[in-house]
Each structure stands twice: as structure tokens, then as C-alpha cells.
JSON list of C-alpha atoms in Angstrom, two decimals:
[
{"chain": "A", "resi": 1, "resn": "MET", "atom": "CA", "xyz": [123.56, 95.60, 99.02]},
{"chain": "A", "resi": 2, "resn": "GLY", "atom": "CA", "xyz": [124.43, 97.37, 95.92]},
{"chain": "A", "resi": 3, "resn": "SER", "atom": "CA", "xyz": [123.08, 94.44, 93.52]},
{"chain": "A", "resi": 4, "resn": "LEU", "atom": "CA", "xyz": [119.86, 94.51, 95.24]},
{"chain": "A", "resi": 5, "resn": "SER", "atom": "CA", "xyz": [119.37, 98.15, 95.03]},
{"chain": "A", "resi": 6, "resn": "ALA", "atom": "CA", "xyz": [119.85, 97.84, 91.23]},
{"chain": "A", "resi": 7, "resn": "ARG", "atom": "CA", "xyz": [117.42, 94.99, 91.03]},
{"chain": "A", "resi": 8, "resn": "ALA", "atom": "CA", "xyz": [114.69, 97.12, 92.79]},
{"chain": "A", "resi": 9, "resn": "LEU", "atom": "CA", "xyz": [115.38, 99.79, 90.17]},
{"chain": "A", "resi": 10, "resn": "TRP", "atom": "CA", "xyz": [115.06, 97.34, 87.42]},
{"chain": "A", "resi": 11, "resn": "THR", "atom": "CA", "xyz": [112.03, 95.95, 88.92]},
{"chain": "A", "resi": 12, "resn": "GLY", "atom": "CA", "xyz": [110.49, 99.36, 89.12]},
{"chain": "A", "resi": 13, "resn": "VAL", "atom": "CA", "xyz": [111.51, 100.04, 85.48]},
{"chain": "A", "resi": 14, "resn": "PHE", "atom": "CA", "xyz": [109.86, 96.86, 84.35]},
{"chain": "A", "resi": 15, "resn": "LEU", "atom": "CA", "xyz": [106.68, 97.48, 86.25]},
{"chain": "A", "resi": 16, "resn": "ILE", "atom": "CA", "xyz": [106.33, 100.96, 84.89]},
{"chain": "A", "resi": 17, "resn": "LEU", "atom": "CA", "xyz": [106.90, 99.54, 81.28]},
{"chain": "A", "resi": 18, "resn": "VAL", "atom": "CA", "xyz": [103.94, 96.87, 82.12]},
{"chain": "A", "resi": 19, "resn": "SER", "atom": "CA", "xyz": [101.75, 99.81, 83.01]},
{"chain": "A", "resi": 20, "resn": "THR", "atom": "CA", "xyz": [102.72, 101.78, 79.91]},
{"chain": "A", "resi": 21, "resn": "LEU", "atom": "CA", "xyz": [101.84, 98.85, 77.73]},
{"chain": "A", "resi": 22, "resn": "ALA", "atom": "CA", "xyz": [98.65, 98.14, 79.37]},
{"chain": "A", "resi": 23, "resn": "VAL", "atom": "CA", "xyz": [97.51, 101.82, 78.73]},
{"chain": "A", "resi": 24, "resn": "MET", "atom": "CA", "xyz": [98.63, 101.44, 75.11]},
{"chain": "A", "resi": 25, "resn": "GLY", "atom": "CA", "xyz": [96.83, 98.28, 74.78]},
{"chain": "A", "resi": 26, "resn": "SER", "atom": "CA", "xyz": [93.54, 99.26, 76.10]},
{"chain": "A", "resi": 27, "resn": "LYS", "atom": "CA", "xyz": [91.95, 102.53, 77.39]},
{"chain": "A", "resi": 28, "resn": "LEU", "atom": "CA", "xyz": [93.31, 104.55, 80.34]},
{"chain": "A", "resi": 29, "resn": "THR", "atom": "CA", "xyz": [91.95, 103.46, 83.45]},
{"chain": "A", "resi": 30, "resn": "PRO", "atom": "CA", "xyz": [93.06, 103.71, 87.05]},
{"chain": "A", "resi": 31, "resn": "THR", "atom": "CA", "xyz": [93.83, 100.21, 87.46]},
{"chain": "A", "resi": 32, "resn": "ALA", "atom": "CA", "xyz": [96.01, 100.20, 84.44]},
{"chain": "A", "resi": 33, "resn": "LEU", "atom": "CA", "xyz": [98.36, 102.77, 86.27]},
{"chain": "A", "resi": 34, "resn": "ILE", "atom": "CA", "xyz": [98.78, 100.43, 89.43]},
{"chain": "A", "resi": 35, "resn": "PRO", "atom": "CA", "xyz": [101.88, 98.70, 88.22]},
{"chain": "A", "resi": 36, "resn": "GLY", "atom": "CA", "xyz": [103.36, 102.04, 87.20]},
{"chain": "A", "resi": 37, "resn": "VAL", "atom": "CA", "xyz": [102.77, 103.44, 90.63]},
{"chain": "A", "resi": 38, "resn": "LEU", "atom": "CA", "xyz": [104.13, 100.32, 92.20]},
{"chain": "A", "resi": 39, "resn": "GLY", "atom": "CA", "xyz": [107.20, 100.43, 90.00]},
{"chain": "A", "resi": 40, "resn": "LEU", "atom": "CA", "xyz": [107.85, 103.96, 90.68]},
{"chain": "A", "resi": 41, "resn": "ALA", "atom": "CA", "xyz": [107.78, 103.40, 94.39]},
{"chain": "A", "resi": 42, "resn": "ILE", "atom": "CA", "xyz": [110.09, 100.34, 94.16]},
{"chain": "A", "resi": 43, "resn": "ALA", "atom": "CA", "xyz": [112.45, 102.11, 91.89]},
{"chain": "A", "resi": 44, "resn": "LEU", "atom": "CA", "xyz": [112.68, 105.20, 94.14]},
{"chain": "A", "resi": 45, "resn": "LEU", "atom": "CA", "xyz": [113.40, 102.84, 97.06]},
{"chain": "A", "resi": 46, "resn": "GLY", "atom": "CA", "xyz": [116.30, 101.14, 95.00]},
{"chain": "A", "resi": 47, "resn": "ILE", "atom": "CA", "xyz": [117.88, 104.68, 94.31]},
{"chain": "A", "resi": 48, "resn": "TRP", "atom": "CA", "xyz": [117.27, 105.53, 98.05]},
{"chain": "A", "resi": 49, "resn": "ALA", "atom": "CA", "xyz": [119.15, 102.20, 99.02]},
{"chain": "A", "resi": 50, "resn": "ASP", "atom": "CA", "xyz": [121.96, 103.04, 96.52]},
{"chain": "A", "resi": 51, "resn": "LYS", "atom": "CA", "xyz": [122.42, 106.65, 97.69]},
{"chain": "A", "resi": 52, "resn": "ARG", "atom": "CA", "xyz": [122.14, 105.92, 101.43]},
{"chain": "A", "resi": 53, "resn": "PRO", "atom": "CA", "xyz": [124.01, 102.76, 102.34]},
{"chain": "A", "resi": 54, "resn": "ALA", "atom": "CA", "xyz": [123.22, 103.22, 105.90]},
{"chain": "A", "resi": 55, "resn": "GLN", "atom": "CA", "xyz": [119.59, 103.05, 105.13]},
{"chain": "A", "resi": 56, "resn": "ALA", "atom": "CA", "xyz": [119.73, 100.50, 102.45]},
{"chain": "A", "resi": 57, "resn": "ARG", "atom": "CA", "xyz": [118.38, 97.56, 104.61]},
{"chain": "A", "resi": 58, "resn": "LEU", "atom": "CA", "xyz": [115.16, 99.72, 105.36]},
{"chain": "A", "resi": 59, "resn": "ALA", "atom": "CA", "xyz": [114.71, 100.89, 101.81]},
{"chain": "A", "resi": 60, "resn": "LEU", "atom": "CA", "xyz": [115.19, 97.42, 100.42]},
{"chain": "A", "resi": 61, "resn": "ASN", "atom": "CA", "xyz": [112.70, 95.89, 103.18]},
{"chain": "A", "resi": 62, "resn": "LEU", "atom": "CA", "xyz": [110.08, 98.53, 102.12]},
{"chain": "A", "resi": 63, "resn": "ALA", "atom": "CA", "xyz": [110.63, 97.46, 98.45]},
{"chain": "A", "resi": 64, "resn": "LEU", "atom": "CA", "xyz": [110.22, 93.75, 99.36]},
{"chain": "A", "resi": 65, "resn": "GLY", "atom": "CA", "xyz": [107.11, 94.65, 101.10]},
{"chain": "A", "resi": 66, "resn": "LEU", "atom": "CA", "xyz": [105.58, 96.55, 98.13]},
{"chain": "A", "resi": 67, "resn": "ALA", "atom": "CA", "xyz": [106.67, 93.67, 95.91]},
{"chain": "A", "resi": 68, "resn": "VAL", "atom": "CA", "xyz": [104.78, 91.09, 98.10]},
{"chain": "A", "resi": 69, "resn": "LEU", "atom": "CA", "xyz": [101.69, 93.47, 98.08]},
{"chain": "A", "resi": 70, "resn": "GLY", "atom": "CA", "xyz": [102.07, 93.54, 94.37]},
{"chain": "A", "resi": 71, "resn": "MET", "atom": "CA", "xyz": [102.27, 89.75, 94.23]},
{"chain": "A", "resi": 72, "resn": "VAL", "atom": "CA", "xyz": [99.15, 89.35, 96.50]},
{"chain": "A", "resi": 73, "resn": "GLY", "atom": "CA", "xyz": [97.20, 92.16, 94.46]},
{"chain": "A", "resi": 74, "resn": "SER", "atom": "CA", "xyz": [97.91, 90.09, 91.28]},
{"chain": "A", "resi": 75, "resn": "LEU", "atom": "CA", "xyz": [97.17, 86.66, 92.32]},
{"chain": "A", "resi": 76, "resn": "ARG", "atom": "CA", "xyz": [93.64, 86.92, 91.15]},
{"chain": "A", "resi": 77, "resn": "SER", "atom": "CA", "xyz": [94.97, 87.03, 87.46]},
{"chain": "A", "resi": 78, "resn": "VAL", "atom": "CA", "xyz": [96.48, 83.50, 87.62]},
{"chain": "A", "resi": 79, "resn": "PRO", "atom": "CA", "xyz": [93.06, 81.73, 86.86]},
{"chain": "A", "resi": 80, "resn": "ASP", "atom": "CA", "xyz": [92.25, 84.02, 83.98]},
{"chain": "A", "resi": 81, "resn": "PHE", "atom": "CA", "xyz": [95.95, 83.59, 82.68]},
{"chain": "A", "resi": 82, "resn": "ILE", "atom": "CA", "xyz": [95.62, 80.05, 82.66]},
{"chain": "A", "resi": 83, "resn": "THR", "atom": "CA", "xyz": [92.21, 80.39, 80.65]},
{"chain": "A", "resi": 84, "resn": "LEU", "atom": "CA", "xyz": [94.11, 82.56, 78.04]},
{"chain": "A", "resi": 85, "resn": "LEU", "atom": "CA", "xyz": [96.78, 79.83, 77.76]},
{"chain": "A", "resi": 86, "resn": "THR", "atom": "CA", "xyz": [94.28, 77.05, 77.14]},
{"chain": "A", "resi": 87, "resn": "GLY", "atom": "CA", "xyz": [92.68, 79.14, 74.31]},
{"chain": "A", "resi": 88, "resn": "GLY", "atom": "CA", "xyz": [89.73, 80.53, 76.10]},
{"chain": "A", "resi": 89, "resn": "THR", "atom": "CA", "xyz": [88.60, 84.00, 76.39]},
{"chain": "A", "resi": 90, "resn": "VAL", "atom": "CA", "xyz": [88.40, 86.49, 79.36]},
{"chain": "A", "resi": 91, "resn": "GLU", "atom": "CA", "xyz": [86.64, 89.75, 79.71]},
{"chain": "A", "resi": 92, "resn": "ARG", "atom": "CA", "xyz": [89.73, 92.00, 80.03]},
{"chain": "A", "resi": 93, "resn": "PRO", "atom": "CA", "xyz": [92.68, 90.18, 78.42]},
{"chain": "A", "resi": 94, "resn": "VAL", "atom": "CA", "xyz": [95.23, 93.19, 78.65]},
{"chain": "A", "resi": 95, "resn": "ALA", "atom": "CA", "xyz": [94.39, 93.66, 82.23]},
{"chain": "A", "resi": 96, "resn": "THR", "atom": "CA", "xyz": [94.93, 89.86, 82.94]},
{"chain": "A", "resi": 97, "resn": "LEU", "atom": "CA", "xyz": [98.25, 89.95, 81.11]},
{"chain": "A", "resi": 98, "resn": "ALA", "atom": "CA", "xyz": [99.23, 93.01, 83.04]},
{"chain": "A", "resi": 99, "resn": "GLN", "atom": "CA", "xyz": [98.36, 91.50, 86.34]},
{"chain": "A", "resi": 100, "resn": "PHE", "atom": "CA", "xyz": [100.39, 88.31, 85.62]},
{"chain": "A", "resi": 101, "resn": "ALA", "atom": "CA", "xyz": [103.22, 90.26, 84.35]},
{"chain": "A", "resi": 102, "resn": "THR", "atom": "CA", "xyz": [103.17, 92.34, 87.77]},
{"chain": "A", "resi": 103, "resn": "LEU", "atom": "CA", "xyz": [102.85, 89.04, 89.66]},
{"chain": "A", "resi": 104, "resn": "PHE", "atom": "CA", "xyz": [105.94, 87.63, 87.78]},
{"chain": "A", "resi": 105, "resn": "ILE", "atom": "CA", "xyz": [108.16, 90.56, 88.19]},
{"chain": "A", "resi": 106, "resn": "CYS", "atom": "CA", "xyz": [107.45, 90.99, 91.80]},
{"chain": "A", "resi": 107, "resn": "LEU", "atom": "CA", "xyz": [108.03, 87.37, 92.56]},
{"chain": "A", "resi": 108, "resn": "GLY", "atom": "CA", "xyz": [111.28, 87.58, 90.75]},
{"chain": "A", "resi": 109, "resn": "PHE", "atom": "CA", "xyz": [112.42, 90.54, 92.91]},
{"chain": "A", "resi": 110, "resn": "ALA", "atom": "CA", "xyz": [111.30, 88.71, 96.11]},
{"chain": "A", "resi": 111, "resn": "VAL", "atom": "CA", "xyz": [112.96, 85.52, 95.25]},
{"chain": "A", "resi": 112, "resn": "ARG", "atom": "CA", "xyz": [116.24, 87.26, 94.33]},
{"chain": "A", "resi": 113, "resn": "TYR", "atom": "CA", "xyz": [115.97, 89.43, 97.59]},
{"chain": "A", "resi": 114, "resn": "PHE", "atom": "CA", "xyz": [115.83, 86.13, 99.63]},
{"chain": "A", "resi": 115, "resn": "VAL", "atom": "CA", "xyz": [118.64, 84.52, 97.67]},
{"chain": "A", "resi": 116, "resn": "GLU", "atom": "CA", "xyz": [120.99, 87.53, 98.15]},
{"chain": "A", "resi": 117, "resn": "THR", "atom": "CA", "xyz": [120.13, 88.06, 101.87]},
{"chain": "A", "resi": 118, "resn": "ARG", "atom": "CA", "xyz": [120.67, 84.33, 102.46]},
{"chain": "A", "resi": 119, "resn": "ARG", "atom": "CA", "xyz": [124.15, 84.33, 100.64]},
{"chain": "A", "resi": 120, "resn": "LYS", "atom": "CA", "xyz": [125.28, 87.23, 102.71]},
{"chain": "A", "resi": 121, "resn": "ALA", "atom": "CA", "xyz": [124.12, 85.75, 105.98]}
]
């Protein structure tokens, strides 16, 4: 499970980066910190999985659960993101981009998790 723990760590790092960029691109709001908090939790679970191989499955399942929560919470950004892609305007474009990036990053981790676990089965 070593590669999955590294993926969890990198997923967390990217989510923290999304949060940092969202705060830099607009004002500091509690919602701008959500990807960072989510990323920190996923990264810590990845570190836990790496340091405690006997508990790696639990830690990675928890990381997957957080990634799924991140995806569900970010789904509402898809229509606004499509509006931005087609040249329209939305009320909070930085928030829309941060939510869509969170969705994309969490989806990438979830897909990779299922690919890796199916490969080992």
C-alpha cells in the first residue's frame, strides 16, 4: 500500500495548495480553508498509512471517505464551472475554480484508489 499512501499525501498537498491559492486570489473566508483542512486530513492519513503498515488499510479507507466527501461537497461547482468555460460570469469565480479543483483532485485519488486495490485483488 506504499504507493497509495504516497498518493494520499500528494492529494493532501495539492488540496492545501488549492486552498492557499483561493485565499490569495480572494479574501480570507472560512470556506476558502475547506480544501486545506480536507487536504491536511488526507495527507496525515497518508503519513499514518506509511508509518503503520498494519493500519494502512484503515487509514487509506478513511482517506478515501474524506475524498468522497470532498467530491460530494464540490459537485455544486460543476454548473458554475461550465458557465465560466462558456464565457459566462459567476458571482464568485475563485470559489468556483477552487471547488472544481477540489472535485478533480479528490476524484483522481478515488479512481487511483480503486485501480490500485483492484490490481492487488
